[in-house]
Amino acid sequence: MEQDSHCTAERELLEAVSRIATSSTTSPSDEEENEPKAEISCQVRKENPEKDDTQDSSATLSPNSSMTTKELQEYWRNEKRQCKQIKLLFEIPSTRIVEHHLSKYVMYKIIILQTGSFDSNKSIIERRYSDFEKLHRNLLEEFSEELEDVTFPKKTLTGNFTEEIINERKLAFKDYLRLLYSMKYIRRSKKFIDFLTRPELQEAYGCLRGGQYTKALEILLEVIGLQERLTRGNPVAIVPTLCAIVVCHKDLENPASAFEYGEKALSRLCVHTSHRYYMPLLETMIALAYELGKDFLSLQEKLEEWKTKKDPIRVFTLKELAVREYVR
């Protein structure tokens, strides 16, 4: 009797897993996803997982009768984890008033973290009203139809620094960011990503050009996680930042760390050998591998193969490329 109960429970779990695996392959169309248009102050509707943001469950191991109950439970957990879309949550918990010479403005502290689990790598940035205003103006040039029903907080002649106005704008900007992120084409746009990362990257590259490698590295390591989350569909987009981290580690005489980040960058360029960073990165990785006593012959072969396919042209070093990024 006990054995029959065990088999029955196993069959029920198997059927449940099969239903989860089948239902996880369905996703809304792009047309449905682009529907949400609302006032900033309204609650943003929860977006369904997208087809291109989830992994195809058919590519994973299918449950079968030879699995034990424990194996079936582990399979179910893996399926659920893979089908769960990574989403970002925006919070604006506080503000500060900045007075600089003849100007005075409010800085809004924005915390960006991943939903669904404890996020120890949350990103923290600060933006002022004029930054949000510029973002909205830039987005209207490209996404006027998507934003036609969005009301942006207007400037007031007086009272901009009162607690009431500041609190209203905190809530408005939080809902505004959530709404933008809910629209696939906007959250993937360069204008939206630049709003969240460009000021920090400009500061980091400014430090790099000034030889302040420790400060530059500190900022780059903070922003790289956010960049990765924002550009999940375009892994090559973070190659310049990864290479800048390599340069900083190398100049700070941390060859092992430089090599680690160089491998991450190189893995993103394996099918993009025409990328401007590919050859300089290879040259740097060969030097680092030699210094660390690692195998550099495979890297050398890739470099020679690249040279035979390309016309001999002047190529910048990795550091020369890095210092040219984000030059105003």
Short mmCIF file of C-alpha atoms in Angstrom, two decimals:
data_model
loop_
_atom_site.label_atom_id
_atom_site.label_comp_id
_atom_site.label_asym_id
_atom_site.label_seq_id
_atom_site.Cartn_x
_atom_site.Cartn_y
_atom_site.Cartn_z
CA MET A 1 0.00 0.00 0.00
CA GLU A 2 2.81 2.35 0.90
CA GLN A 3 4.57 1.60 -2.39
CA ASP A 4 1.35 2.28 -4.37
CA SER A 5 0.96 5.66 -2.61
CA HIS A 6 4.55 6.54 -3.45
CA CYS A 7 3.99 5.67 -7.15
CA THR A 8 0.75 7.63 -7.23
CA ALA A 9 2.44 10.72 -5.77
CA GLU A 10 5.24 10.34 -8.30
CA ARG A 11 2.77 10.18 -11.21
CA GLU A 12 0.90 13.25 -9.94
CA LEU A 13 4.15 15.21 -9.68
CA LEU A 14 5.11 14.08 -13.20
CA GLU A 15 1.78 15.30 -14.59
CA ALA A 16 2.16 18.64 -12.80
CA VAL A 17 5.66 19.12 -14.22
CA SER A 18 4.42 18.31 -17.72
CA ARG A 19 1.68 20.94 -17.40
CA ILE A 20 4.22 23.54 -16.18
CA ALA A 21 6.58 22.76 -19.07
CA THR A 22 3.76 22.99 -21.62
CA SER A 23 2.29 26.24 -20.31
CA SER A 24 5.70 27.92 -20.01
CA THR A 25 6.17 27.97 -23.79
CA THR A 26 3.24 30.33 -24.33
CA SER A 27 3.92 34.06 -24.45
CA PRO A 28 2.09 37.23 -25.47
CA SER A 29 2.57 38.80 -28.86
CA ASP A 30 4.59 41.98 -29.31
CA GLU A 31 1.37 43.77 -30.24
CA GLU A 32 -0.20 42.86 -26.90
CA GLU A 33 2.94 43.87 -25.06
CA ASN A 34 2.93 47.33 -26.55
CA GLU A 35 -0.63 47.94 -25.33
CA PRO A 36 0.03 49.37 -21.85
CA LYS A 37 -0.34 53.17 -21.98
CA ALA A 38 -1.29 55.00 -18.82
CA GLU A 39 -0.83 58.08 -16.71
CA ILE A 40 2.41 58.05 -14.72
CA SER A 41 0.45 58.10 -11.50
CA CYS A 42 -1.47 54.94 -12.44
CA GLN A 43 -0.40 51.47 -11.35
CA VAL A 44 1.76 49.85 -14.02
CA ARG A 45 0.31 46.59 -15.20
CA LYS A 46 2.38 43.47 -14.67
CA GLU A 47 4.01 42.42 -17.92
CA ASN A 48 3.86 38.82 -19.02
CA PRO A 49 7.14 37.00 -19.78
CA GLU A 50 8.32 37.58 -23.34
CA LYS A 51 9.19 34.88 -25.81
CA ASP A 52 12.70 36.20 -26.38
CA ASP A 53 13.39 36.84 -22.70
CA THR A 54 12.78 33.24 -21.61
CA GLN A 55 14.48 30.00 -22.41
CA ASP A 56 12.66 27.42 -24.51
CA SER A 57 11.57 24.70 -22.13
CA SER A 58 11.70 22.15 -24.93
CA ALA A 59 15.50 22.48 -24.90
CA THR A 60 15.69 21.15 -21.35
CA LEU A 61 15.48 17.60 -20.15
CA SER A 62 11.94 16.25 -20.48
CA PRO A 63 10.53 14.44 -17.45
CA ASN A 64 10.27 10.67 -17.81
CA SER A 65 9.20 7.67 -15.78
CA SER A 66 12.78 6.74 -14.84
CA MET A 67 13.13 9.87 -12.67
CA THR A 68 12.90 9.54 -8.92
CA THR A 69 10.63 11.84 -6.94
CA LYS A 70 13.63 13.89 -5.87
CA GLU A 71 14.81 14.23 -9.47
CA LEU A 72 11.33 15.28 -10.57
CA GLN A 73 11.22 17.94 -7.86
CA GLU A 74 14.60 19.28 -8.95
CA TYR A 75 13.46 19.28 -12.58
CA TRP A 76 10.35 21.26 -11.64
CA ARG A 77 12.45 23.83 -9.75
CA ASN A 78 14.79 24.23 -12.73
CA GLU A 79 11.89 24.64 -15.16
CA LYS A 80 10.29 27.29 -12.98
CA ARG A 81 13.60 29.14 -12.61
CA GLN A 82 14.31 29.12 -16.36
CA CYS A 83 10.84 30.32 -17.32
CA LYS A 84 10.99 33.24 -14.93
CA GLN A 85 11.82 36.51 -16.68
CA ILE A 86 14.39 38.75 -15.05
CA LYS A 87 12.72 42.07 -14.33
CA LEU A 88 13.97 45.25 -12.76
CA LEU A 89 12.28 47.25 -10.05
CA PHE A 90 12.76 51.00 -9.67
CA GLU A 91 12.47 52.72 -6.30
CA ILE A 92 13.09 56.36 -5.34
CA PRO A 93 13.39 56.29 -1.54
CA SER A 94 14.95 59.70 -0.94
CA THR A 95 16.07 63.02 -2.38
CA ARG A 96 18.56 65.76 -1.58
CA ILE A 97 18.64 69.43 -2.43
CA VAL A 98 21.83 70.63 -4.08
CA GLU A 99 22.92 74.27 -4.06
CA HIS A 100 25.77 75.03 -6.41
CA HIS A 101 26.80 78.64 -6.94
CA LEU A 102 23.68 80.28 -8.42
CA SER A 103 21.81 77.05 -9.12
CA LYS A 104 19.62 74.95 -6.87
CA TYR A 105 18.02 71.61 -7.75
CA VAL A 106 16.72 68.33 -6.32
CA MET A 107 18.60 65.05 -6.84
CA TYR A 108 16.45 61.92 -6.82
CA LYS A 109 18.07 58.73 -5.53
CA ILE A 110 17.07 55.79 -7.74
CA ILE A 111 17.56 52.21 -6.60
CA ILE A 112 17.41 49.57 -9.34
CA LEU A 113 17.17 45.94 -8.30
CA GLN A 114 16.10 42.61 -9.67
CA THR A 115 12.67 41.37 -8.65
CA GLY A 116 11.79 37.88 -7.50
CA SER A 117 14.71 37.29 -5.15
CA PHE A 118 17.07 39.03 -2.77
CA ASP A 119 19.33 41.24 -4.86
CA SER A 120 22.69 41.95 -3.28
CA ASN A 121 23.90 43.73 -6.43
CA LYS A 122 21.38 46.54 -6.57
CA SER A 123 22.40 49.66 -8.46
CA ILE A 124 22.08 53.16 -7.02
CA ILE A 125 22.14 56.28 -9.19
CA GLU A 126 21.05 59.89 -8.83
CA ARG A 127 19.21 62.02 -11.40
CA ARG A 128 17.69 65.50 -11.33
CA TYR A 129 14.45 66.80 -12.86
CA SER A 130 16.22 68.11 -15.96
CA ASP A 131 17.67 64.61 -16.60
CA PHE A 132 14.19 63.07 -16.60
CA GLU A 133 12.93 65.93 -18.77
CA LYS A 134 15.70 65.37 -21.32
CA LEU A 135 14.98 61.62 -21.38
CA HIS A 136 11.29 62.22 -22.02
CA ARG A 137 12.02 64.72 -24.78
CA ASN A 138 14.46 62.31 -26.46
CA LEU A 139 12.08 59.36 -26.21
CA LEU A 140 9.24 61.38 -27.76
CA GLU A 141 11.34 61.77 -30.92
CA GLU A 142 11.33 58.01 -31.44
CA PHE A 143 8.38 56.68 -29.44
CA SER A 144 5.76 59.41 -29.70
CA GLU A 145 2.93 56.93 -30.23
CA GLU A 146 3.86 54.78 -27.25
CA LEU A 147 4.12 57.84 -25.01
CA GLU A 148 1.12 59.77 -26.27
CA ASP A 149 -0.92 59.04 -23.11
CA VAL A 150 1.94 59.59 -20.66
CA THR A 151 1.79 62.79 -18.63
CA PHE A 152 5.18 64.11 -17.59
CA PRO A 153 5.37 66.24 -14.40
CA LYS A 154 5.56 69.87 -15.43
CA LYS A 155 7.77 72.50 -13.89
CA THR A 156 6.20 74.98 -11.54
CA LEU A 157 7.16 78.61 -11.11
CA THR A 158 7.20 78.31 -7.33
CA GLY A 159 7.21 75.55 -4.73
CA ASN A 160 9.65 73.22 -6.50
CA PHE A 161 11.51 72.60 -3.25
CA THR A 162 8.54 72.05 -0.97
CA GLU A 163 8.19 68.62 0.62
CA GLU A 164 4.81 68.12 -1.04
CA ILE A 165 6.06 68.74 -4.59
CA ILE A 166 9.20 66.64 -4.06
CA ASN A 167 7.18 63.69 -2.74
CA GLU A 168 4.75 63.93 -5.64
CA ARG A 169 7.60 63.84 -8.12
CA LYS A 170 9.26 60.92 -6.36
CA LEU A 171 6.14 58.83 -6.92
CA ALA A 172 5.66 60.16 -10.45
CA PHE A 173 9.21 59.43 -11.56
CA LYS A 174 9.12 55.94 -10.00
CA ASP A 175 5.96 55.07 -11.95
CA TYR A 176 7.41 56.73 -15.05
CA LEU A 177 10.48 54.46 -15.01
CA ARG A 178 8.35 51.39 -14.38
CA LEU A 179 6.12 52.29 -17.31
CA LEU A 180 9.07 52.83 -19.65
CA TYR A 181 10.62 49.53 -18.61
CA SER A 182 7.33 47.72 -19.29
CA MET A 183 7.62 48.64 -22.99
CA LYS A 184 10.08 46.30 -24.71
CA TYR A 185 11.29 48.65 -27.44
CA ILE A 186 11.80 51.52 -25.02
CA ARG A 187 13.69 49.55 -22.37
CA ARG A 188 16.02 48.23 -25.07
CA SER A 189 16.57 51.64 -26.62
CA LYS A 190 19.94 53.35 -26.35
CA LYS A 191 18.28 56.52 -25.01
CA PHE A 192 16.74 54.71 -22.04
CA ILE A 193 19.91 52.74 -21.27
CA ASP A 194 22.04 55.89 -21.57
CA PHE A 195 19.82 57.68 -19.06
CA LEU A 196 20.53 54.96 -16.49
CA THR A 197 24.25 54.44 -17.17
CA ARG A 198 25.89 57.21 -19.21
CA PRO A 199 26.61 59.78 -16.44
CA GLU A 200 28.43 57.15 -14.37
CA LEU A 201 30.32 55.83 -17.39
CA GLN A 202 31.38 59.34 -18.38
CA GLU A 203 32.75 59.88 -14.89
CA ALA A 204 34.55 56.53 -14.93
CA TYR A 205 36.20 57.14 -18.30
CA GLY A 206 37.14 60.64 -17.20
CA CYS A 207 38.96 59.11 -14.23
CA LEU A 208 40.59 56.53 -16.51
CA ARG A 209 41.91 59.24 -18.84
CA GLY A 210 43.25 61.12 -15.81
CA GLY A 211 45.12 58.07 -14.53
CA GLN A 212 42.75 57.60 -11.56
CA TYR A 213 42.45 53.87 -12.17
CA THR A 214 41.22 52.93 -8.69
CA LYS A 215 38.34 55.40 -8.83
CA ALA A 216 37.54 54.47 -12.44
CA LEU A 217 37.50 50.77 -11.56
CA GLU A 218 35.22 51.35 -8.59
CA ILE A 219 32.62 53.10 -10.77
CA LEU A 220 32.92 50.63 -13.65
CA LEU A 221 32.37 47.65 -11.36
CA GLU A 222 29.24 49.30 -9.98
CA VAL A 223 27.74 50.04 -13.40
CA ILE A 224 28.66 46.80 -15.22
CA GLY A 225 25.98 44.77 -13.41
CA LEU A 226 23.26 47.22 -14.40
CA GLN A 227 24.54 47.33 -17.97
CA GLU A 228 24.38 43.53 -18.18
CA ARG A 229 20.76 43.50 -17.03
CA LEU A 230 19.71 46.25 -19.39
CA THR A 231 21.40 44.71 -22.43
CA ARG A 232 20.60 41.02 -21.98
CA GLY A 233 19.66 40.68 -25.64
CA ASN A 234 22.85 42.38 -26.81
CA PRO A 235 25.87 41.00 -24.90
CA VAL A 236 28.37 42.79 -27.16
CA ALA A 237 27.12 46.15 -25.84
CA ILE A 238 29.08 45.78 -22.59
CA VAL A 239 32.39 44.85 -24.24
CA PRO A 240 33.82 48.41 -24.01
CA THR A 241 33.08 48.51 -20.26
CA LEU A 242 34.61 45.07 -19.70
CA CYS A 243 37.71 46.16 -21.63
CA ALA A 244 37.96 49.36 -19.59
CA ILE A 245 37.93 47.20 -16.45
CA VAL A 246 40.73 45.12 -18.00
CA VAL A 247 42.77 48.28 -18.60
CA CYS A 248 42.27 49.48 -15.02
CA HIS A 249 43.22 46.14 -13.47
CA LYS A 250 46.25 45.88 -15.76
CA ASP A 251 47.51 49.36 -14.87
CA LEU A 252 46.89 48.63 -11.18
CA GLU A 253 49.07 45.51 -11.61
CA ASN A 254 46.25 43.04 -11.04
CA PRO A 255 46.92 40.73 -14.02
CA ALA A 256 44.75 37.85 -12.76
CA SER A 257 41.68 40.09 -12.44
CA ALA A 258 42.46 41.73 -15.78
CA PHE A 259 42.63 38.31 -17.43
CA GLU A 260 39.32 37.26 -15.80
CA TYR A 261 37.43 40.23 -17.24
CA GLY A 262 39.27 39.88 -20.54
CA GLU A 263 37.91 36.35 -20.87
CA LYS A 264 34.38 37.66 -20.29
CA ALA A 265 34.83 40.27 -23.00
CA LEU A 266 36.42 37.79 -25.42
CA SER A 267 33.57 35.30 -24.97
CA ARG A 268 31.15 37.98 -26.18
CA LEU A 269 33.23 38.61 -29.29
CA CYS A 270 33.74 35.00 -30.41
CA VAL A 271 31.32 35.52 -33.31
CA HIS A 272 32.06 39.23 -33.70
CA THR A 273 35.70 39.15 -34.78
CA SER A 274 35.26 42.32 -36.83
CA HIS A 275 34.52 44.31 -33.68
CA ARG A 276 37.00 47.15 -33.10
CA TYR A 277 37.93 45.74 -29.67
CA TYR A 278 38.64 42.19 -30.86
CA MET A 279 42.29 42.45 -31.99
CA PRO A 280 43.45 44.86 -29.23
CA LEU A 281 41.79 42.59 -26.66
CA LEU A 282 43.51 39.53 -28.09
CA GLU A 283 46.90 41.27 -27.94
CA THR A 284 46.31 42.26 -24.31
CA MET A 285 45.14 38.76 -23.38
CA ILE A 286 48.24 37.20 -24.93
CA ALA A 287 50.47 39.48 -22.86
CA LEU A 288 48.48 38.74 -19.69
CA ALA A 289 48.50 34.99 -20.32
CA TYR A 290 52.28 35.04 -20.80
CA GLU A 291 52.71 37.03 -17.58
CA LEU A 292 50.48 34.63 -15.63
CA GLY A 293 52.04 31.50 -17.06
CA LYS A 294 48.86 30.51 -18.88
CA ASP A 295 48.49 28.97 -22.32
CA PHE A 296 48.67 31.80 -24.83
CA LEU A 297 49.21 29.74 -27.99
CA SER A 298 45.49 29.40 -28.73
CA LEU A 299 45.11 33.16 -28.36
CA GLN A 300 48.12 33.70 -30.61
CA GLU A 301 46.57 31.43 -33.25
CA LYS A 302 43.34 33.45 -33.18
CA LEU A 303 45.32 36.65 -33.60
CA GLU A 304 47.28 35.28 -36.57
CA GLU A 305 44.07 34.00 -38.13
CA TRP A 306 42.50 37.42 -37.75
CA LYS A 307 45.50 39.12 -39.35
CA THR A 308 45.37 36.85 -42.42
CA LYS A 309 41.73 37.78 -43.04
CA LYS A 310 42.05 41.54 -42.53
CA ASP A 311 43.88 44.20 -44.49
CA PRO A 312 46.85 45.63 -42.57
CA ILE A 313 45.51 48.79 -40.98
CA ARG A 314 46.49 50.82 -37.96
CA VAL A 315 44.87 49.36 -34.87
CA PHE A 316 44.71 51.10 -31.51
CA THR A 317 45.83 49.38 -28.34
CA LEU A 318 43.19 48.40 -25.83
CA LYS A 319 44.05 51.35 -23.62
CA GLU A 320 43.98 53.78 -26.54
CA LEU A 321 40.50 52.58 -27.45
CA ALA A 322 39.29 52.83 -23.85
CA VAL A 323 40.36 56.44 -23.34
CA ARG A 324 38.48 57.43 -26.49
CA GLU A 325 35.14 56.22 -25.13
CA TYR A 326 32.69 58.84 -23.87
CA VAL A 327 34.82 61.79 -24.95
CA ARG A 328 32.51 64.79 -24.97
#
